[in-house]
Short mmCIF file of C-alpha atoms in Angstrom, two decimals:
data_model
loop_
_atom_site.label_atom_id
_atom_site.label_comp_id
_atom_site.label_asym_id
_atom_site.label_seq_id
_atom_site.Cartn_x
_atom_site.Cartn_y
_atom_site.Cartn_z
CA MET H 1 0.00 0.00 0.00
CA GLU H 2 1.37 3.40 -1.02
CA MET H 3 2.04 5.92 1.73
CA VAL H 4 0.12 9.19 1.45
CA ALA H 5 1.82 12.27 2.82
CA THR H 6 -0.37 14.70 4.73
CA ILE H 7 -0.08 18.45 4.32
CA SER H 8 -0.03 20.88 7.22
CA ASP H 9 -1.73 24.28 7.26
CA LYS H 10 1.68 25.93 6.99
CA GLU H 11 2.76 23.77 4.03
CA PHE H 12 -0.50 24.34 2.16
CA LYS H 13 -0.15 28.08 2.74
CA GLN H 14 3.38 27.97 1.32
CA ILE H 15 2.19 26.14 -1.80
CA ARG H 16 -0.74 28.55 -2.18
CA GLU H 17 1.54 31.58 -1.97
CA LEU H 18 4.10 30.10 -4.34
CA VAL H 19 1.52 29.14 -6.98
CA TYR H 20 -0.26 32.49 -6.70
CA SER H 21 2.91 34.57 -6.97
CA ARG H 22 4.29 32.64 -9.96
CA PHE H 23 1.15 31.66 -11.90
CA GLY H 24 -1.72 33.76 -10.54
CA ILE H 25 -3.67 30.61 -9.63
CA ASN H 26 -5.73 31.09 -6.47
CA LEU H 27 -5.81 27.79 -4.56
CA THR H 28 -8.64 28.15 -2.07
CA GLU H 29 -9.16 25.84 0.88
CA LYS H 30 -11.62 23.89 -1.29
CA LYS H 31 -8.67 22.83 -3.48
CA ARG H 32 -6.68 21.42 -0.57
CA ALA H 33 -7.68 17.79 -1.14
CA LEU H 34 -7.04 18.09 -4.88
CA VAL H 35 -3.59 19.60 -4.32
CA THR H 36 -2.69 16.95 -1.76
CA GLY H 37 -3.79 14.11 -4.02
CA ARG H 38 -2.06 15.34 -7.16
CA LEU H 39 1.19 16.31 -5.49
CA ASN H 40 1.50 13.05 -3.57
CA LYS H 41 2.44 11.37 -6.85
CA VAL H 42 5.18 13.96 -7.34
CA LEU H 43 6.47 13.28 -3.84
CA ARG H 44 6.57 9.53 -4.48
CA ASP H 45 8.23 9.90 -7.89
CA ARG H 46 10.86 12.28 -6.49
CA GLY H 47 11.50 10.25 -3.34
CA PHE H 48 10.20 12.83 -0.84
CA THR H 49 8.53 11.63 2.35
CA SER H 50 7.01 14.98 3.33
CA PHE H 51 5.64 18.13 1.76
CA GLN H 52 8.21 20.20 3.61
CA ALA H 53 11.06 18.30 1.96
CA TYR H 54 9.36 18.87 -1.39
CA LEU H 55 8.96 22.60 -0.69
CA ASP H 56 12.59 22.92 0.35
CA ASP H 57 13.64 21.33 -2.92
CA LEU H 58 11.39 23.68 -4.93
CA LYS H 59 12.95 26.72 -3.27
CA ALA H 60 16.47 25.44 -4.00
CA ASP H 61 15.73 24.51 -7.62
CA GLU H 62 17.08 27.25 -9.91
CA SER H 63 16.25 25.41 -13.14
CA GLY H 64 12.51 26.06 -12.94
CA LYS H 65 11.72 22.44 -13.74
CA GLY H 66 10.23 21.81 -10.32
CA LEU H 67 7.83 24.74 -10.63
CA SER H 68 6.90 23.64 -14.13
CA LEU H 69 6.01 20.17 -12.85
CA LEU H 70 4.06 21.71 -9.96
CA VAL H 71 1.80 23.75 -12.23
CA ASP H 72 1.41 20.76 -14.57
CA ARG H 73 0.05 18.73 -11.68
CA ILE H 74 -2.33 21.26 -10.18
CA SER H 75 -3.80 22.73 -13.38
CA THR H 76 -6.78 20.91 -14.83
CA ASN H 77 -6.42 20.12 -18.52
CA HIS H 78 -9.56 18.12 -19.26
CA THR H 79 -11.24 19.29 -22.44
CA TYR H 80 -12.60 17.93 -25.72
CA PHE H 81 -13.48 19.01 -29.25
CA TYR H 82 -16.55 21.22 -29.64
CA ARG H 83 -16.75 22.02 -25.92
CA GLU H 84 -19.20 24.91 -25.35
CA PRO H 85 -20.27 24.80 -29.04
CA ASP H 86 -22.13 28.13 -29.03
CA HIS H 87 -18.78 29.90 -29.26
CA PHE H 88 -17.66 27.92 -32.27
CA THR H 89 -20.99 28.47 -34.02
CA TYR H 90 -20.73 32.21 -33.39
CA PHE H 91 -17.10 32.24 -34.52
CA GLU H 92 -18.01 30.37 -37.71
CA LYS H 93 -21.21 32.22 -38.61
CA THR H 94 -20.48 35.74 -37.37
CA VAL H 95 -16.87 36.41 -36.38
CA LEU H 96 -15.04 34.87 -39.33
CA PRO H 97 -17.30 36.37 -42.03
CA GLU H 98 -16.92 39.80 -40.41
CA LEU H 99 -13.14 39.55 -40.09
CA ILE H 100 -12.73 38.26 -43.63
CA GLN H 101 -14.97 40.96 -45.08
CA LYS H 102 -13.17 43.66 -43.09
CA GLN H 103 -9.80 42.47 -44.37
CA ARG H 104 -11.03 42.40 -47.95
CA SER H 105 -12.43 45.93 -47.66
CA MET H 106 -8.99 47.14 -46.51
CA GLY H 107 -7.14 45.14 -49.15
CA GLY H 108 -5.68 42.81 -46.53
CA LYS H 109 -5.63 39.05 -46.07
CA SER H 110 -4.52 38.54 -42.49
CA LEU H 111 -6.08 36.78 -39.48
CA ARG H 112 -4.59 36.80 -35.97
CA ILE H 113 -6.17 34.60 -33.30
CA TRP H 114 -4.79 33.72 -29.85
CA VAL H 115 -5.88 30.76 -27.73
CA ALA H 116 -4.59 31.71 -24.28
CA GLY H 117 -4.68 28.57 -22.19
CA CYS H 118 -4.87 26.10 -25.05
CA SER H 119 -4.54 23.02 -22.81
CA SER H 120 -4.11 19.87 -24.92
CA GLY H 121 -4.97 21.61 -28.20
CA GLU H 122 -8.59 20.74 -28.93
CA GLU H 123 -9.76 24.35 -28.98
CA SER H 124 -7.00 25.66 -31.24
CA TYR H 125 -7.37 22.79 -33.72
CA MET H 126 -11.13 23.41 -33.72
CA LEU H 127 -10.55 27.04 -34.70
CA ALA H 128 -8.02 26.00 -37.34
CA MET H 129 -10.61 23.75 -38.98
CA LEU H 130 -13.23 26.50 -39.00
CA ILE H 131 -10.80 28.99 -40.53
CA ARG H 132 -9.81 26.57 -43.29
CA GLU H 133 -13.46 25.84 -44.03
CA ALA H 134 -14.32 29.55 -44.15
CA LEU H 135 -11.47 30.46 -46.50
CA GLY H 136 -11.74 27.36 -48.68
CA ARG H 137 -9.52 27.55 -51.75
CA GLU H 138 -8.44 31.06 -50.80
CA PHE H 139 -6.70 29.80 -47.67
CA LYS H 140 -3.29 29.54 -49.35
CA ASN H 141 -3.45 33.25 -50.19
CA TRP H 142 -4.10 34.34 -46.61
CA ASP H 143 -1.67 35.01 -43.79
CA VAL H 144 -3.25 33.13 -40.87
CA GLY H 145 -1.60 33.40 -37.47
CA LEU H 146 -3.04 31.07 -34.86
CA LEU H 147 -1.14 31.23 -31.56
CA ALA H 148 -1.79 28.61 -28.86
CA THR H 149 -0.18 29.09 -25.46
CA ASP H 150 -0.30 27.36 -22.11
CA ILE H 151 1.66 27.25 -18.86
CA SER H 152 1.69 23.44 -18.82
CA THR H 153 4.47 21.74 -20.75
CA VAL H 154 2.61 18.42 -20.51
CA ALA H 155 -0.52 19.92 -22.10
CA LEU H 156 1.52 21.64 -24.81
CA GLU H 157 3.30 18.42 -25.67
CA LYS H 158 -0.05 16.72 -26.23
CA ALA H 159 -1.29 19.67 -28.29
CA ILE H 160 1.77 19.59 -30.52
CA ASN H 161 1.44 15.82 -30.91
CA GLY H 162 -2.20 16.23 -31.97
CA VAL H 163 -3.37 12.68 -31.25
CA TYR H 164 -6.71 12.16 -29.46
CA ASN H 165 -8.84 9.23 -28.36
CA LYS H 166 -12.27 8.43 -29.74
CA ASP H 167 -14.17 9.94 -26.80
CA ASN H 168 -12.34 13.23 -27.28
CA ILE H 169 -13.69 13.78 -30.80
CA THR H 170 -17.22 12.42 -30.20
CA HIS H 171 -18.87 15.85 -30.50
CA LEU H 172 -17.10 16.81 -33.71
CA PRO H 173 -19.30 17.23 -36.80
CA PRO H 174 -18.69 14.15 -39.02
CA SER H 175 -17.62 16.33 -41.95
CA LEU H 176 -14.77 17.85 -39.95
CA LYS H 177 -13.78 14.54 -38.39
CA ASN H 178 -13.57 12.83 -41.76
CA ARG H 179 -11.68 15.65 -43.42
CA TYR H 180 -9.13 16.54 -40.76
CA PHE H 181 -8.49 13.36 -38.77
CA LYS H 182 -6.84 10.07 -39.57
CA LYS H 183 -7.33 6.96 -37.48
CA THR H 184 -4.08 5.53 -36.15
CA ASP H 185 -3.12 1.88 -35.73
CA SER H 186 -3.80 2.20 -31.99
CA GLY H 187 -7.38 3.36 -32.60
CA ASP H 188 -6.71 7.00 -31.74
CA TYR H 189 -7.17 9.93 -34.13
CA SER H 190 -4.38 12.15 -35.45
CA VAL H 191 -5.01 15.68 -36.74
CA ASP H 192 -4.09 16.47 -40.32
CA GLU H 193 -0.67 17.99 -40.90
CA SER H 194 -2.29 21.03 -42.53
CA LEU H 195 -3.76 21.97 -39.14
CA ARG H 196 -0.49 21.47 -37.28
CA GLU H 197 1.22 23.86 -39.69
CA MET H 198 -1.33 26.58 -38.93
CA ILE H 199 -0.69 26.72 -35.19
CA LEU H 200 2.27 28.13 -33.28
CA HIS H 201 2.45 26.47 -29.85
CA ARG H 202 4.35 28.28 -27.11
CA ARG H 203 4.67 28.08 -23.33
CA LEU H 204 3.54 31.37 -21.83
CA ASN H 205 2.85 32.46 -18.27
CA LEU H 206 -0.13 34.83 -18.36
CA MET H 207 1.23 36.47 -15.20
CA ARG H 208 4.15 38.12 -16.99
CA LYS H 209 4.02 41.93 -16.84
CA SER H 210 3.32 42.30 -20.56
CA PHE H 211 2.94 40.09 -23.60
CA PRO H 212 5.74 39.94 -26.22
CA PHE H 213 3.60 40.47 -29.31
CA LYS H 214 4.28 43.01 -32.04
CA GLY H 215 0.96 42.63 -33.83
CA LYS H 216 -2.61 42.83 -32.57
CA PHE H 217 -5.14 40.01 -32.33
CA GLN H 218 -8.61 40.08 -33.87
CA ALA H 219 -9.90 37.47 -31.42
CA ILE H 220 -8.71 35.91 -28.17
CA PHE H 221 -10.05 32.71 -26.66
CA CYS H 222 -9.30 32.42 -22.94
CA ARG H 223 -11.93 29.95 -21.85
CA ASN H 224 -12.07 28.30 -18.42
CA VAL H 225 -8.75 29.84 -17.40
CA MET H 226 -9.72 32.83 -15.27
CA ILE H 227 -11.77 30.63 -12.95
CA TYR H 228 -8.44 29.95 -11.24
CA PHE H 229 -7.72 33.67 -10.65
CA ASP H 230 -8.95 36.12 -8.05
CA ASN H 231 -10.52 39.44 -9.06
CA VAL H 232 -7.29 41.44 -8.88
CA THR H 233 -5.40 38.98 -11.08
CA ARG H 234 -8.28 38.70 -13.54
CA GLU H 235 -8.66 42.47 -13.96
CA GLU H 236 -4.94 42.89 -14.59
CA LEU H 237 -4.99 40.08 -17.16
CA LEU H 238 -7.94 41.65 -18.98
CA ARG H 239 -6.04 44.94 -19.16
CA LYS H 240 -3.09 43.14 -20.75
CA PHE H 241 -5.40 41.32 -23.18
CA ALA H 242 -7.01 44.60 -24.26
CA ALA H 243 -3.55 46.05 -24.95
CA VAL H 244 -2.80 43.39 -27.60
CA MET H 245 -6.20 43.42 -29.32
CA GLU H 246 -7.39 45.33 -32.35
CA PRO H 247 -10.31 47.74 -31.92
CA ASP H 248 -13.57 45.77 -31.75
CA ALA H 249 -11.65 42.47 -31.39
CA PHE H 250 -13.56 39.53 -29.98
CA MET H 251 -12.97 37.99 -26.54
CA PHE H 252 -14.28 34.56 -25.55
CA ILE H 253 -14.24 33.20 -22.00
CA GLY H 254 -15.75 30.08 -20.41
CA HIS H 255 -19.48 29.83 -19.69
CA SER H 256 -18.73 29.51 -15.98
CA GLU H 257 -16.96 32.90 -16.14
CA THR H 258 -18.12 36.47 -16.61
CA LEU H 259 -16.54 39.88 -17.18
CA GLY H 260 -19.69 41.69 -16.12
CA ARG H 261 -21.79 44.11 -18.15
CA ASN H 262 -19.81 47.20 -17.04
CA ASN H 263 -16.26 46.06 -17.68
CA PRO H 264 -14.17 49.05 -18.89
CA GLN H 265 -12.20 46.99 -21.43
CA PHE H 266 -14.92 44.80 -22.94
CA GLU H 267 -18.51 45.12 -24.08
CA TYR H 268 -20.95 42.24 -23.70
CA ILE H 269 -22.20 40.46 -26.84
CA MET H 270 -23.66 37.18 -25.59
CA PRO H 271 -22.96 34.78 -22.70
CA ALA H 272 -19.17 34.46 -22.33
CA ALA H 273 -18.47 36.52 -25.47
CA TYR H 274 -17.34 40.17 -25.59
CA ARG H 275 -15.75 42.79 -27.83
CA ARG H 276 -12.95 45.18 -26.98
CA ALA H 277 -14.56 48.44 -25.96
CA GLU H 278 -13.69 51.73 -27.65
CA ARG H 279 -13.01 53.28 -24.26
CA ALA H 280 -10.25 50.68 -23.75
CA ILE H 281 -8.28 52.06 -26.69
#
């Protein structure tokens, strides 16, 4: 029987403060059991017999690998294709036609989309499929920039690999599944290379003071990420998002989240969907 290390109030407080200061994630007391369970595996794998020994090692580790593993363990990365489908329908039927028409009217052919908190890649590949479908044969003539970032190296590795099990793609429309996925010998499904080439995957901590982008985004998807942040952290993040968005750019968050109807940076469109407000410019 495997030994389970218990965590003291002091040790949990230390982990909470460390995770909050580095990643902005607010671990409330309700998350204590989850943190204890997930980190016990780290303790066993690393040969630690107590949380204090683990914390001491984290503080002494200058490589950053320990912190990276910590956030991998405590962040939830469960998602699937076509999750919260209203957003994808709106993106397909309203957002993309508007962005494409706007570019054409200005003589441009450029799309810039950011998935902030891309997890294992389902959301970014979903958007890639919709963009290819919308542009059709014209796609090769367009400059499409689809950035997918996450703090978790484990999640990013899965996103880059682009291989998913059958349950993960259950909600996908058959036309998209048949066109953009190939069944592997193991029974999983691999995304088409054309989608992989569209997406730039990068590790990014949303808590950095500013984002290193030269251009502006026409849409940002940050769904089911800010549920981990307190109000102060969330408001600062929204300010940084607004700074890298074009005027009237679209912002999508999770359905369990809200920016409120009076947010100074964003104007409400529909549940969990907003546009950058003129007053934020």
